[in-house]
Each structure stands twice: as structure tokens, then as C-alpha cells.
Coordinates of C-alpha atoms in Angstrom, one line a residue:
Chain A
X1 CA 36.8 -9.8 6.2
X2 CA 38.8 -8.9 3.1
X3 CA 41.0 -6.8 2.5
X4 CA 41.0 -5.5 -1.2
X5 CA 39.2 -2.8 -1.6
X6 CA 35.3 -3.4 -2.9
X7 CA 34.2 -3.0 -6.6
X8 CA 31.0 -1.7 -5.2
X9 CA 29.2 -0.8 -1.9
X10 CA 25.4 0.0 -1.0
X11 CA 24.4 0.9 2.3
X12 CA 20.6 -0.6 3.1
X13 CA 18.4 0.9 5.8
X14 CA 16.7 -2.2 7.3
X15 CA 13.0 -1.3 8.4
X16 CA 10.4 -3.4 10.5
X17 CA 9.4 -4.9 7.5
X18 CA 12.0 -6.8 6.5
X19 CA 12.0 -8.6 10.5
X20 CA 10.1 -11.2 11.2
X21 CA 8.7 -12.3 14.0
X22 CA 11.6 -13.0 15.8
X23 CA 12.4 -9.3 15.7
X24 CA 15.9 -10.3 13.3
X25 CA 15.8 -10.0 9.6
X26 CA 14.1 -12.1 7.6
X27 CA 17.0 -14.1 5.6
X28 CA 15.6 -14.2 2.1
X29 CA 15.9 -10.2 2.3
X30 CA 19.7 -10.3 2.3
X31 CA 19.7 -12.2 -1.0
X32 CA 17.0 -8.9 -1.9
X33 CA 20.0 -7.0 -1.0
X34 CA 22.8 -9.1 -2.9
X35 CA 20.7 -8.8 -5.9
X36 CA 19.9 -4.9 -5.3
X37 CA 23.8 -4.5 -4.8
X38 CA 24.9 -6.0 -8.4
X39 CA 22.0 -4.1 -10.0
X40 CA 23.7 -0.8 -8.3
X41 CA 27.3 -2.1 -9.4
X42 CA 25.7 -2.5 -13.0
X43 CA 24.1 1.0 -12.9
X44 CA 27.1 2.6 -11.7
X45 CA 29.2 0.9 -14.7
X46 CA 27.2 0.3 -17.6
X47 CA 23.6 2.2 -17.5
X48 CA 21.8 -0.7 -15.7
X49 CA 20.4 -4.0 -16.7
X50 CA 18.2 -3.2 -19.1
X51 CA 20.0 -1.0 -20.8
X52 CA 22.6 -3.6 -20.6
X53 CA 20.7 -6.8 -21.7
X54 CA 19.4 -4.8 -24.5
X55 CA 23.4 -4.0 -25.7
X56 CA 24.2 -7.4 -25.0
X57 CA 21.0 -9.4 -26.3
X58 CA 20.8 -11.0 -23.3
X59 CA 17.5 -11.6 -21.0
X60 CA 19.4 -11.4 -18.3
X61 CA 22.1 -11.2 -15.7
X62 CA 20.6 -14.0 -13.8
X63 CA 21.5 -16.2 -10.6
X64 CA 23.2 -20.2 -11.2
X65 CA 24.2 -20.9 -7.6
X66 CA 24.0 -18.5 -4.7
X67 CA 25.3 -19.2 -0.6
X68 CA 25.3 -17.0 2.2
X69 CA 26.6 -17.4 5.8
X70 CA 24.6 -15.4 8.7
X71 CA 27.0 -14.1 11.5
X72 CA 25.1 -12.3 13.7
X73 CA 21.6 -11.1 13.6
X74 CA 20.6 -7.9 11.8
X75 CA 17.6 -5.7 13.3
X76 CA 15.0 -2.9 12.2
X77 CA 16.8 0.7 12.0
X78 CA 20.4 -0.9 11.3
X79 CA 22.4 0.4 8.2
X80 CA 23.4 -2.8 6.8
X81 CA 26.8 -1.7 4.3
X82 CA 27.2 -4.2 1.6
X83 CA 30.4 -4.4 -0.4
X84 CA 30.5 -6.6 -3.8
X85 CA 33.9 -7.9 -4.8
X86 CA 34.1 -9.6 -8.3
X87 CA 36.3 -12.8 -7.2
X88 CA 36.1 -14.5 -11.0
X89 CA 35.4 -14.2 -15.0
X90 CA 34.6 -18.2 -16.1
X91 CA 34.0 -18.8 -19.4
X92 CA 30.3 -18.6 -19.0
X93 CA 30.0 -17.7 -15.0
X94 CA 30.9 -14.8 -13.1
X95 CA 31.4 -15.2 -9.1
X96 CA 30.5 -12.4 -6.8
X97 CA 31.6 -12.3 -3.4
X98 CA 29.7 -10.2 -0.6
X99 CA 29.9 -8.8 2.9
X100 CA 27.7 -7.2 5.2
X101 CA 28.7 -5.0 8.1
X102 CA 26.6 -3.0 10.4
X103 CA 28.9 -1.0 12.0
X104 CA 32.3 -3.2 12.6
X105 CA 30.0 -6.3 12.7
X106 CA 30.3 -8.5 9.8
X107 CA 26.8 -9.4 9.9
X108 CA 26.6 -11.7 7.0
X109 CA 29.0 -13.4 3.5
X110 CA 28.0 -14.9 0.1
X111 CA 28.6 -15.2 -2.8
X112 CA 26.4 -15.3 -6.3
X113 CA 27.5 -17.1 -9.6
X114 CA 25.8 -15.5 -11.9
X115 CA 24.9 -16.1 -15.9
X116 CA 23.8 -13.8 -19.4
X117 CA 21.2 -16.0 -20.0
X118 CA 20.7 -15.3 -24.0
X119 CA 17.8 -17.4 -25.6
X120 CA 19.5 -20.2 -27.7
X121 CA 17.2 -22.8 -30.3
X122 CA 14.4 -21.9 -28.0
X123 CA 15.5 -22.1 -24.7
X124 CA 17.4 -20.0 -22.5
X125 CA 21.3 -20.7 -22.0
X126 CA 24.1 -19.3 -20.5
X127 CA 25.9 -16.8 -22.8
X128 CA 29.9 -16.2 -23.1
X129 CA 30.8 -13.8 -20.3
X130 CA 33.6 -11.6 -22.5
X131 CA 30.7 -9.7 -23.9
X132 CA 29.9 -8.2 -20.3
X133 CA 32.9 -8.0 -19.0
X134 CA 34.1 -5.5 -21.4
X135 CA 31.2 -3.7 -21.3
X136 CA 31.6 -3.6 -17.4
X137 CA 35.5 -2.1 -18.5
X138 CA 36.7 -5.1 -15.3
Chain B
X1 CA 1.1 17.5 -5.0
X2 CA 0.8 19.4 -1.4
X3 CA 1.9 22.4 -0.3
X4 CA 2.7 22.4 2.8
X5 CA 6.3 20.6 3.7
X6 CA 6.4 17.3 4.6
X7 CA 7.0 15.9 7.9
X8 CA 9.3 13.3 6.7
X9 CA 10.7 12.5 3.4
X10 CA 12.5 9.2 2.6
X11 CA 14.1 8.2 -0.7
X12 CA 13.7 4.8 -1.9
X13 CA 16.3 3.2 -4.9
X14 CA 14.0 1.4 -6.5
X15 CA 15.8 -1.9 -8.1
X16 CA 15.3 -4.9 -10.6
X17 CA 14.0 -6.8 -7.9
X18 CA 11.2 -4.6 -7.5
X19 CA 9.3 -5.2 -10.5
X20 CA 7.3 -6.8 -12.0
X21 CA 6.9 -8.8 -15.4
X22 CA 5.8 -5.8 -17.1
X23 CA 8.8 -4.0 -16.3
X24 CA 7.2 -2.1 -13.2
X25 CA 6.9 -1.5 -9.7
X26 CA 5.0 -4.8 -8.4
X27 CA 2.4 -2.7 -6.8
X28 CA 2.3 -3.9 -3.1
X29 CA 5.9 -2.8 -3.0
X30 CA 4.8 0.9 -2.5
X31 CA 3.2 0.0 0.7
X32 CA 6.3 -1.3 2.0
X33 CA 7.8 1.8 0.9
X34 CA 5.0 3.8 2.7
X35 CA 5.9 1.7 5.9
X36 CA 9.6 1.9 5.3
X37 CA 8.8 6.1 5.5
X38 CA 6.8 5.6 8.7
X39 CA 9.1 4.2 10.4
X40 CA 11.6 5.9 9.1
X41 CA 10.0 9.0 11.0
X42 CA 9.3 6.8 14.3
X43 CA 13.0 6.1 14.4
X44 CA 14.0 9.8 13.7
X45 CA 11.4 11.6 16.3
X46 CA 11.5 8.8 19.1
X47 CA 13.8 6.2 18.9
X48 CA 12.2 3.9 16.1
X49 CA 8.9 1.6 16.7
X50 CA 10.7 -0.9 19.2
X51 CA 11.5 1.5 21.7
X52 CA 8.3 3.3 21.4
X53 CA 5.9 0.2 22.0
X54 CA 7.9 -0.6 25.0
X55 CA 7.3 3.1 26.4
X56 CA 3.8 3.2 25.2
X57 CA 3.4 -0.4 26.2
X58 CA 2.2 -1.3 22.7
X59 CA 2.2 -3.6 20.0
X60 CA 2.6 -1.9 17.1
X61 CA 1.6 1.2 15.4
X62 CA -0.5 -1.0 12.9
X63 CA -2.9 -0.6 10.3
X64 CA -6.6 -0.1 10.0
X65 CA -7.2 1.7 6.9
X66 CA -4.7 2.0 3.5
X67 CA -5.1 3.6 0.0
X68 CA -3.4 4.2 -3.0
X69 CA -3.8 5.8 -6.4
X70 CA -1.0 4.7 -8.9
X71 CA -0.4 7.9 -11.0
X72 CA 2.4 6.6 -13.4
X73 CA 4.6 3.7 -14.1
X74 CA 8.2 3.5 -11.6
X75 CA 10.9 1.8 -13.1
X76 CA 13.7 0.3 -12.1
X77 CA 17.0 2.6 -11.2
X78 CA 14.3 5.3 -10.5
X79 CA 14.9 7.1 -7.7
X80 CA 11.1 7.7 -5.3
X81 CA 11.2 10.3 -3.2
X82 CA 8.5 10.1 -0.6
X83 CA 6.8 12.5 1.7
X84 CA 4.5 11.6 4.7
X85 CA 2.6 14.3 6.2
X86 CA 0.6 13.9 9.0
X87 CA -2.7 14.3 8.3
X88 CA -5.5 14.2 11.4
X89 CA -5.0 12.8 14.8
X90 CA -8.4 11.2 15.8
X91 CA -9.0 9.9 19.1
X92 CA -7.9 6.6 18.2
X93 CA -6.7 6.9 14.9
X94 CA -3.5 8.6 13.2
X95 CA -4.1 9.8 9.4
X96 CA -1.2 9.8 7.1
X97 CA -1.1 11.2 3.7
X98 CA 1.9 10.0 1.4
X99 CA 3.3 11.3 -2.1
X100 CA 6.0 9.8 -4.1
X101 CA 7.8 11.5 -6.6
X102 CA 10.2 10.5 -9.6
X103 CA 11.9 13.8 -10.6
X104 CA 9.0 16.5 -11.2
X105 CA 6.7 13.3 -11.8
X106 CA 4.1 12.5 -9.2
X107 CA 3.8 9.0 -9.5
X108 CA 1.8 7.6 -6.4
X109 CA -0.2 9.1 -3.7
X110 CA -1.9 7.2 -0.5
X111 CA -3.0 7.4 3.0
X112 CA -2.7 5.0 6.3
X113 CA -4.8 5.3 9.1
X114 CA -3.0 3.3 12.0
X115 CA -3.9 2.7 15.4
X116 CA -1.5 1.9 18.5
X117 CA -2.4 -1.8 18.9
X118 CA -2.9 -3.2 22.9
X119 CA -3.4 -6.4 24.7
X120 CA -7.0 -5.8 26.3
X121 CA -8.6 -8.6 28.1
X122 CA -6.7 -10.8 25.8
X123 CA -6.9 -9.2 22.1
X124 CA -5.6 -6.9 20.6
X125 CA -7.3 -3.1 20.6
X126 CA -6.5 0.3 19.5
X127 CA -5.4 2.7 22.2
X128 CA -5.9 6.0 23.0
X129 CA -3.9 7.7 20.6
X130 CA -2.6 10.8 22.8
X131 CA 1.0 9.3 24.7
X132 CA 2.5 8.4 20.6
X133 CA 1.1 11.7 20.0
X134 CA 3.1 13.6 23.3
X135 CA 6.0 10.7 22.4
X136 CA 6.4 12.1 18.3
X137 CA 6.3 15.3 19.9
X138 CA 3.3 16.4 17.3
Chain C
X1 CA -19.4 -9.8 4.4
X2 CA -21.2 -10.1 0.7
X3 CA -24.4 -12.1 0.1
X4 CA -22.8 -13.1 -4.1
X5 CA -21.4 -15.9 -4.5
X6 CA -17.3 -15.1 -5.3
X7 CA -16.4 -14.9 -8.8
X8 CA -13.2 -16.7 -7.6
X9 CA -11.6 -17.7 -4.5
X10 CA -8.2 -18.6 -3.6
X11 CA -6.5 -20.2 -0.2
X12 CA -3.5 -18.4 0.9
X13 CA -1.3 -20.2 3.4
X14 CA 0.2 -17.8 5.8
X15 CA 3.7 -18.3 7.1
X16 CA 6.4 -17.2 9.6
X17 CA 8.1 -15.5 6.9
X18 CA 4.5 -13.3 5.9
X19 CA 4.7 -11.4 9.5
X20 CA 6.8 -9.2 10.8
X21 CA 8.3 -8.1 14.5
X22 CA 4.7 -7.9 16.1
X23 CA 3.7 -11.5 15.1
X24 CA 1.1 -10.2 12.7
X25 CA 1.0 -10.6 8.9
X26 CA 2.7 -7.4 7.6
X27 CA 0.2 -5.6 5.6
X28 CA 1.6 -5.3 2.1
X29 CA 1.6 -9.0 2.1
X30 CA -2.0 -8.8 1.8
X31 CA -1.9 -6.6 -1.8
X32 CA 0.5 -9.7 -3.0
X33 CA -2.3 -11.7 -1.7
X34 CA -5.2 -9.7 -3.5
X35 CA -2.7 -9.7 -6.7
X36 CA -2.1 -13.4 -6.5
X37 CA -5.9 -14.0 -6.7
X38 CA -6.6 -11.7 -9.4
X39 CA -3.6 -13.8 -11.2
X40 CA -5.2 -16.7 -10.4
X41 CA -8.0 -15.7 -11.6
X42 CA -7.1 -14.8 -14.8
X43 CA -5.3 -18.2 -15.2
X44 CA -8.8 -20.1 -14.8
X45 CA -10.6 -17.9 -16.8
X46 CA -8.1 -17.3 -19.6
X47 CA -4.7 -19.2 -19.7
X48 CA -2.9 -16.4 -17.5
X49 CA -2.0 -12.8 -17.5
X50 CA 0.7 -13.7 -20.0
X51 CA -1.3 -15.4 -22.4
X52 CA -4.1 -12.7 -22.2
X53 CA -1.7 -9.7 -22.6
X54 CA -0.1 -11.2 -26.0
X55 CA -3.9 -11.8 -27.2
X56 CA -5.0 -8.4 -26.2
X57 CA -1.9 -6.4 -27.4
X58 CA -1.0 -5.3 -23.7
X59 CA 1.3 -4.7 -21.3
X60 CA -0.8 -5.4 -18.6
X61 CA -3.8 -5.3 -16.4
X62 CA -2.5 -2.7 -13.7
X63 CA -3.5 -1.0 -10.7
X64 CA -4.6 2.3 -10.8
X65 CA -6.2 2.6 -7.8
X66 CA -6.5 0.2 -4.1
X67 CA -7.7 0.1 -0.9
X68 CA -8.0 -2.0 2.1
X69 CA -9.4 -2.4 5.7
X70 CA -7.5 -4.7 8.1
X71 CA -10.5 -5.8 10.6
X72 CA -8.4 -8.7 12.4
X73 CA -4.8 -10.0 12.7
X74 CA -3.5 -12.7 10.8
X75 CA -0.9 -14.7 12.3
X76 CA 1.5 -17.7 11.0
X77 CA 0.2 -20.9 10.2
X78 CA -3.5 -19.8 9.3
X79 CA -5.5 -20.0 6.4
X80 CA -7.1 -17.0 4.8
X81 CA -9.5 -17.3 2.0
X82 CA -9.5 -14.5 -0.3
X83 CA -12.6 -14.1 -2.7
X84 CA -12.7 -11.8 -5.7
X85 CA -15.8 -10.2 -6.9
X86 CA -15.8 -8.5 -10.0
X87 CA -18.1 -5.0 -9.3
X88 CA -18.3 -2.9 -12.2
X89 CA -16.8 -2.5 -15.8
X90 CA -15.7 0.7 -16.7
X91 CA -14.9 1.8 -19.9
X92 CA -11.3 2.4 -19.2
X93 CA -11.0 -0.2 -15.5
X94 CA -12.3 -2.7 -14.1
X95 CA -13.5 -2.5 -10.4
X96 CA -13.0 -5.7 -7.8
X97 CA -13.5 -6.3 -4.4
X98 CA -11.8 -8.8 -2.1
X99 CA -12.4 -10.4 1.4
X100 CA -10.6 -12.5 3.4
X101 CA -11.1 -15.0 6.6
X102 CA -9.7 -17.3 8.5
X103 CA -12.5 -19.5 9.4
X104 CA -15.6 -17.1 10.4
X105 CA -13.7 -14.1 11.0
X106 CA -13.2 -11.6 8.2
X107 CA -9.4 -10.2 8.6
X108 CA -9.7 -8.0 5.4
X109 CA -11.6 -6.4 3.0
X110 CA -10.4 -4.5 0.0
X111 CA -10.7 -3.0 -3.8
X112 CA -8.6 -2.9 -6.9
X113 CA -9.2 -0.6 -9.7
X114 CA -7.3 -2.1 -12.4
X115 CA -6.9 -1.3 -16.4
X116 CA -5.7 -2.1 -19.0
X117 CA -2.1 -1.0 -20.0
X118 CA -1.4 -0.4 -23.8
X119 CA 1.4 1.6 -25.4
X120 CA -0.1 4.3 -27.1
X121 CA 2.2 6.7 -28.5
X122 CA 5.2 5.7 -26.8
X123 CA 4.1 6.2 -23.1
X124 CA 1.7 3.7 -21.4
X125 CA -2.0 4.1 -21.2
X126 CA -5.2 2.7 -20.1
X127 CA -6.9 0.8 -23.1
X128 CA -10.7 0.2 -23.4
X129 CA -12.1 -2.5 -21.1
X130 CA -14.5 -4.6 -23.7
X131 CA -11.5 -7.0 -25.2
X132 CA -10.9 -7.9 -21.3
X133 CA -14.2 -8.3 -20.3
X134 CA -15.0 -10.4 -23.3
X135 CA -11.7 -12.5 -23.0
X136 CA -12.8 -13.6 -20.1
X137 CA -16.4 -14.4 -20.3
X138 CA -18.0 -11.8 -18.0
Chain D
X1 CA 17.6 -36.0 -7.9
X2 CA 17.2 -37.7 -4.4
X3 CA 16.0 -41.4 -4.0
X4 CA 15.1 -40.8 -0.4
X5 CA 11.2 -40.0 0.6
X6 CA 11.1 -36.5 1.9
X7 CA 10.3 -35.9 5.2
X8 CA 7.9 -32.9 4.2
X9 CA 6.6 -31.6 0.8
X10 CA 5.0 -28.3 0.1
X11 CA 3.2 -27.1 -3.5
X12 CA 3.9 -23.4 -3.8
X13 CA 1.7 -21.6 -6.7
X14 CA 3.8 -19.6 -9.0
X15 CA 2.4 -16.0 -9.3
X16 CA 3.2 -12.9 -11.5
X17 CA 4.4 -10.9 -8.8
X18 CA 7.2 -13.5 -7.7
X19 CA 9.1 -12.9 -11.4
X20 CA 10.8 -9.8 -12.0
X21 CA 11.6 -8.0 -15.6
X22 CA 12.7 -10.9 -17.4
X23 CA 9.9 -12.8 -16.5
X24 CA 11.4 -15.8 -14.5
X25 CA 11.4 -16.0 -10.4
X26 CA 13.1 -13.4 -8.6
X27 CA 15.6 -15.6 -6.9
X28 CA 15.2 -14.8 -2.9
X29 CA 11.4 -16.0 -3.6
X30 CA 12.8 -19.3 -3.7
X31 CA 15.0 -18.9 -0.2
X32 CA 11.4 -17.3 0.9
X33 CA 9.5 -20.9 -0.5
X34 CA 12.3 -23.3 1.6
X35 CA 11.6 -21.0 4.5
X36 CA 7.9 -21.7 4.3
X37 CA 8.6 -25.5 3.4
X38 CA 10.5 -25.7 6.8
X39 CA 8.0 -23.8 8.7
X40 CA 5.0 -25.9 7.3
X41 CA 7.1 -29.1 8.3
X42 CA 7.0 -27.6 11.7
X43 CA 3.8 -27.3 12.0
X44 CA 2.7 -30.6 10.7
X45 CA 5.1 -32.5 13.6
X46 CA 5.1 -30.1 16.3
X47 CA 2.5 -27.3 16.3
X48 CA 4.5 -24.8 14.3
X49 CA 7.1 -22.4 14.7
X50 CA 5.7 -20.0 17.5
X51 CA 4.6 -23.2 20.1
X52 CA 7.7 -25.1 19.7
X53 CA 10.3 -22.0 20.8
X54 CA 7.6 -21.3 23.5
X55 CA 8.1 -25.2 24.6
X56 CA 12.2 -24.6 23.8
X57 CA 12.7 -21.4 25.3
X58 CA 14.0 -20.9 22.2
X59 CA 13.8 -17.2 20.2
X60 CA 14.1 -19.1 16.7
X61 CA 14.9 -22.1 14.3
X62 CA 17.1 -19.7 12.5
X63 CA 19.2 -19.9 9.4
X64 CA 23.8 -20.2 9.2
X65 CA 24.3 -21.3 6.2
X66 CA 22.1 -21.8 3.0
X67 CA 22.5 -22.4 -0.4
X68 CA 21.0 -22.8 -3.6
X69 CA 21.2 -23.8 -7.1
X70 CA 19.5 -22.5 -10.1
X71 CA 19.0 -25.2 -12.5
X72 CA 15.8 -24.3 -14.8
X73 CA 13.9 -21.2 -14.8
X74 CA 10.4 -21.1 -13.1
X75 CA 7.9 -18.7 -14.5
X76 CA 4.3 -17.2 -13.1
X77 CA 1.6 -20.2 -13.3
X78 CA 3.5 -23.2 -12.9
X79 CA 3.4 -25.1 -9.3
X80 CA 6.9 -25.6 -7.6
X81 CA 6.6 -29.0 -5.5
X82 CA 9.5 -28.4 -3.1
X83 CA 10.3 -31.9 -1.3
X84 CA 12.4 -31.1 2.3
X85 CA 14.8 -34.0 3.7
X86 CA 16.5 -33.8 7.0
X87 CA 19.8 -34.7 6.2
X88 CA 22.0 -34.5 9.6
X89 CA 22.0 -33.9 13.1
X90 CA 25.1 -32.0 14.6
X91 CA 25.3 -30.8 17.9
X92 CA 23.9 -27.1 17.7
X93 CA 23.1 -27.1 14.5
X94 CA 20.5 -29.0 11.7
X95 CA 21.1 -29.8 7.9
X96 CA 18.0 -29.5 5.4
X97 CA 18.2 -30.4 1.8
X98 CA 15.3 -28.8 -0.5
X99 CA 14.9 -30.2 -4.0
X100 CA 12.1 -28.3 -6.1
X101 CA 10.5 -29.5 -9.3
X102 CA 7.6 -28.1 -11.7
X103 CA 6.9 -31.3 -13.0
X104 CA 9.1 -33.5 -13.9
X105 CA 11.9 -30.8 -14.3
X106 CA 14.1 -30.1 -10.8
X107 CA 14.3 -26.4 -11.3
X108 CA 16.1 -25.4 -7.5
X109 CA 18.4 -27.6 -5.0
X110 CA 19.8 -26.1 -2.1
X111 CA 20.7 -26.6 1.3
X112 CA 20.1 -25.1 5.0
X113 CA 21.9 -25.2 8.1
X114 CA 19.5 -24.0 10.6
X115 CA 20.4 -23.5 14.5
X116 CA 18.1 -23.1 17.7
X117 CA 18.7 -19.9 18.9
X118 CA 18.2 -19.1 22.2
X119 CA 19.5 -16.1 24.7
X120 CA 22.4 -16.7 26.7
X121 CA 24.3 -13.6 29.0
X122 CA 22.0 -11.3 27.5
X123 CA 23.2 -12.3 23.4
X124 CA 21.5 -14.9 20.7
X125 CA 23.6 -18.2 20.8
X126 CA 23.0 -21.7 19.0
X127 CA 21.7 -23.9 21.3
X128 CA 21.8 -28.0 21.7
X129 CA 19.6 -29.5 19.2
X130 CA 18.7 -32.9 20.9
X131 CA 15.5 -31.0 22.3
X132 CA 14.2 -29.7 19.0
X133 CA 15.1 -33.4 18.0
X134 CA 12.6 -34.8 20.5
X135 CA 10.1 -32.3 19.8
X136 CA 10.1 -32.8 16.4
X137 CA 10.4 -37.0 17.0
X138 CA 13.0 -37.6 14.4

């Protein structure tokens, strides 16, 4: 667990619905809740993607490389609390770091790279990160 | 839009993830949101849906029946608000009626009709719908 | 079951990750199911939703309005085929029925009510059905 | 790109409703597509999921550690062949590496390490792996 403070936080109510049958969530829902997190951190700080991309020209704040480590399993009616720490501005990449606790639990880590992917000659491309950094004020 | 109160209200943060291509909800995502509520009231009258199918000696408290009228466009960063009433308790049959709202803005309106699903001479059966009934306190 | 041959059918694979805590398919996988047809639909009859929106000058062909009646469980690792019938043309939505089984059972039945999204005015509307209906051959 | 056969190969159909806003894959889809590619790979060798952990005692052949990278975007229509390789054996714990292509373009790699979980003094532990190993004859 670390011990900055977060840039962000979201707590998640975790229903029946996102369990599967083994009664534990179903692990593609906490990369749900990574990307719901960010989109919270960008609403908080800049008006929300959209409002964002369309600043920025950008299509997108979208994923390059993602991981996540499961710690112990998460089950219907837990309040999963998420914090988001922004670990790193790269030229073109932006590194995200993320924990889950339910209760003192630390339920689950990961970490996004993430991209503004601007369209370029006809394709889309990963954009200079100054741009949304500022607008972010980080 | 009802009139009398609600007999649970949830609120839902609708995010990015949540829509669709044309920049909306993806439309099955309001029946997980209508779940999400249900059991949301489950956990707060009784425990939540685990520990009331092994009182009851259920399954689930599944569906038969589900509707929805779409009434206008949700968006991402919306907030939905959503009330469940309970509608009609039939012998073997629970009616739900469901309203989401985005400020003043009714935006969706449904109904579930569930049963309490049973092992019966090896399938699965709806139950007698009077011990959820005595268990929600209703 | 219907006597009509489908207007178009489509093999769903269903998977661990489609059910939830009780074992069973959790039902709003089924509206991604009856969406995913209607998509697939479109993409045999006329190059995609995509390319059908940028021809007609819409945002989308949307739900206004669905339904659905869960008859049998579905469970991981079967097979349900969904077929789509188109039932009426409206002047303003488009009216179309679904079933699914796996093998001779039927799990599901259901109805869309979909139109035709168009920006009229600077808020979204439903756009006359006759460009649709004749895009697609019907 | 791997030079390796795979041990398991899975087409997944691209839909509208797996892309969000800007109009590429919402990224847990794909974490949702290796989860199915590794479930379907069970059932081809071993019966699938549910009669394996019944044979195993087991509760789950759940996820540690995955990860993924994002190396073209994938939009609604196109066909995502995801090829699965086994790639080690440890003690209590298995390695899978997932490549995905639409056409000749790779589009995803990633990687998960998946454990057998069983219950031991009342709490979900990784179990030995050499019986899933047999089960699965690999």
C-alpha cells in the first residue's frame, strides 16, 4: 500500500452482477472500475473526457498497456474504494497506478499507461502528453 | 413519473464506459442498473440476496418478465437516479416498477417480474412467493 | 415459437463470464445478445450500423422501447441461437422480435422497438423509417 | 508475434455495443474475450469450467496477475482471432499468453497468471496445480 496521498478516489458498490459464478467478482469488472476511476479524476479536474478531447482534439484518453494484481477476492454488497495515483508524465504516455481496498483489505493493484490518441495522416497516434497535463493543472 | 415514494432509490454515475458509439447509454446497461437497485434493496431490508436464498432456501430472486421504455438519451458524467417501487405481489410473482431520472428529466421507465427460483425434482421452479415477502418485511 | 422463417439468426456462445452467482446467464446479457443480432444484422444487410448511419444522416438506430421473457436458464458453455424477425414498420420505429434456444428448448423471447435517431434542432429525435427500411431491402 | 501453435483459438465477433464513445473497444472487453478464450479451452480438453472444479474440489481457475497491451485499435464488425498458449507450469500457479489479431494486424497481447483456488480453514487459497495438469492432459 502507498503512502502518498491519492490524486483521486471512487468508492464502487459491487452488486450480484458483477460476480460470477464462483460468487467473487468477475475480473474484467475491475478494469470497468480503473477506467470509471480516471474518467471521475478527469471530471473532477477538467469537465470530463469529452469536453476534454474536444479542447485537446484528441479522440481519446485511451489505454497502451494495462496490469492488475488480484489479492483477495471481492464479493456482492462490498464497497470496493479505489484510489488513482498519477506515478508518471512520458513524453507521449501517462502511467496510472491503482488500489483497491474493501475495508483494510487491499483487494486488488494496477496500473494503466494511457495515450491522447489524436488522428495523424489517417490513422490514429499517440499525441504529446503536455497538452493534457496542463489542462489537468498536475 | 409516480407519486407515491419510492421503496428504494439508488443513484448510478453513469461513465465513458457505459456508452455506446453514439455517445449513449448502451441500452442493456439500464437493466444492470435496475438489478444493481434490486439488490441494492435486498441488501438494505434483509441482508442482501446471498443471505436471503440461504434462509429462504433459494436460488435466486430471478427473472421472468422485464421491460423498458427509453424516454431520452443518458450521457456520460450523468448522474441516474433510480426508484423501485414495489408494484403487486402475486402468488408466485413479485412486480417491480422502476424510474430513472437525470435532474427533472425522466429518462427511462421499466418493470421486472421475478420469481424466487427452487430446486424441484431436479429444475429449477418458482416458489411460493410469501417467506421473501414476510423476510423484506413488505 | 414462430412458424416464419428468421429474417436473421445469430449463434451466441455462452460463457463463464455471461452468468452470475446463481450459475445462470445474468439477464442483461441477453439485451447485448438481442443488440448483437440486430448489429449483425445490419452488417449482412447493409455494410454495418456505421456505414448505414453516415448514408442516412443518423446517429443511430436506438431503442425506444424492449421487452423480454426468460422461459429457461441458460448456463455456461451452451449455445443459444437468437433469430430476429422484423414485425412491423412504423413510420417513426421499427418493431422486432427475438427468440432464443439452446437446442429444442426456447430460453427467451423478446421485442425491440427501435428508431431512428437524427438531430433535429439540436436535441435528438426519431427520423422517418422509409430511408431504413429501403437501405436495407425490406 | 509467436512462432508456436496455440494450444486453443477462439474468433470473437466484434459488436457495436463492445466500443464506447470514441468508437474503438472498450478495453476490459478484451480481459472479458481472454476470459472466454480460456474457459472455451477448458471445455474443449476437460468438459469446461463447472465439471472440472467439481472433479478438483476446486471453487475456481481464477485470475493473480494479468496483463495486456494495446497495440491497434479494434472497431465494431471486425473478427478478433485470439490464439491462447500455455506458457508455464509453476507450482500453484499457471501462465497463459493471449495474442489477438483482426487479420493480419496483432491488435492485443497479454498475459494471465491463473491459480486453482480451492477452500482451505474456511478461506480461498491457491492450490497445487499438477491435478488441473492431468485433467487438462498437458
Amino acid at each position: 500500500m502507498e503512502n502518498t496521498p491519492p490524486d483521486h478516489s471512487l468508492s464502487v458498490g459491487v452488486s450480484f452482477g458483477d460476480c460470477d459464478p464462483a460468487g467473487i467478482v468477475f475480473y474484467p469488472n475491475f478494469f470497468r472500475w480503473f477506467d470509471r476511476c480516471f474518467h471521475h479524476f478527469l471530471a473532477a479536474r477538467a469537465g470530463g473526457h469529452a469536453e476534454l478531447c474536444a479542447r485537446l482534439g484528441a479522440l481519446g484518453v485511451g489505454l497502451m498497456d494495462v496490469q492488475a494484481q488480484f489479492r483477495a477476492p471481492v464479493r456482492e454488497n462490498c464497497t470496493l474504494t479505489l484510489d488513482l495515483r498519477v506515478r508518471e508524465w512520458r513524453g507521449r504516455a501517462l502511467r496510472l497506478g491503482y488500489e483497491g481496498h474493501v475495508g483494510d483489505t487491499l483487494c486488488v493493484t494496477g496500473e494503466e499507461v494511457r495515450g491522447l490518441f489524436v488522428m495523424r495522416e489517417g490513422r490514429m497516434a499517440a499525441g504529446e502528453m503536455a497538452p493534457l497535463r496542463a489542462a489537468l493543472g498536475l
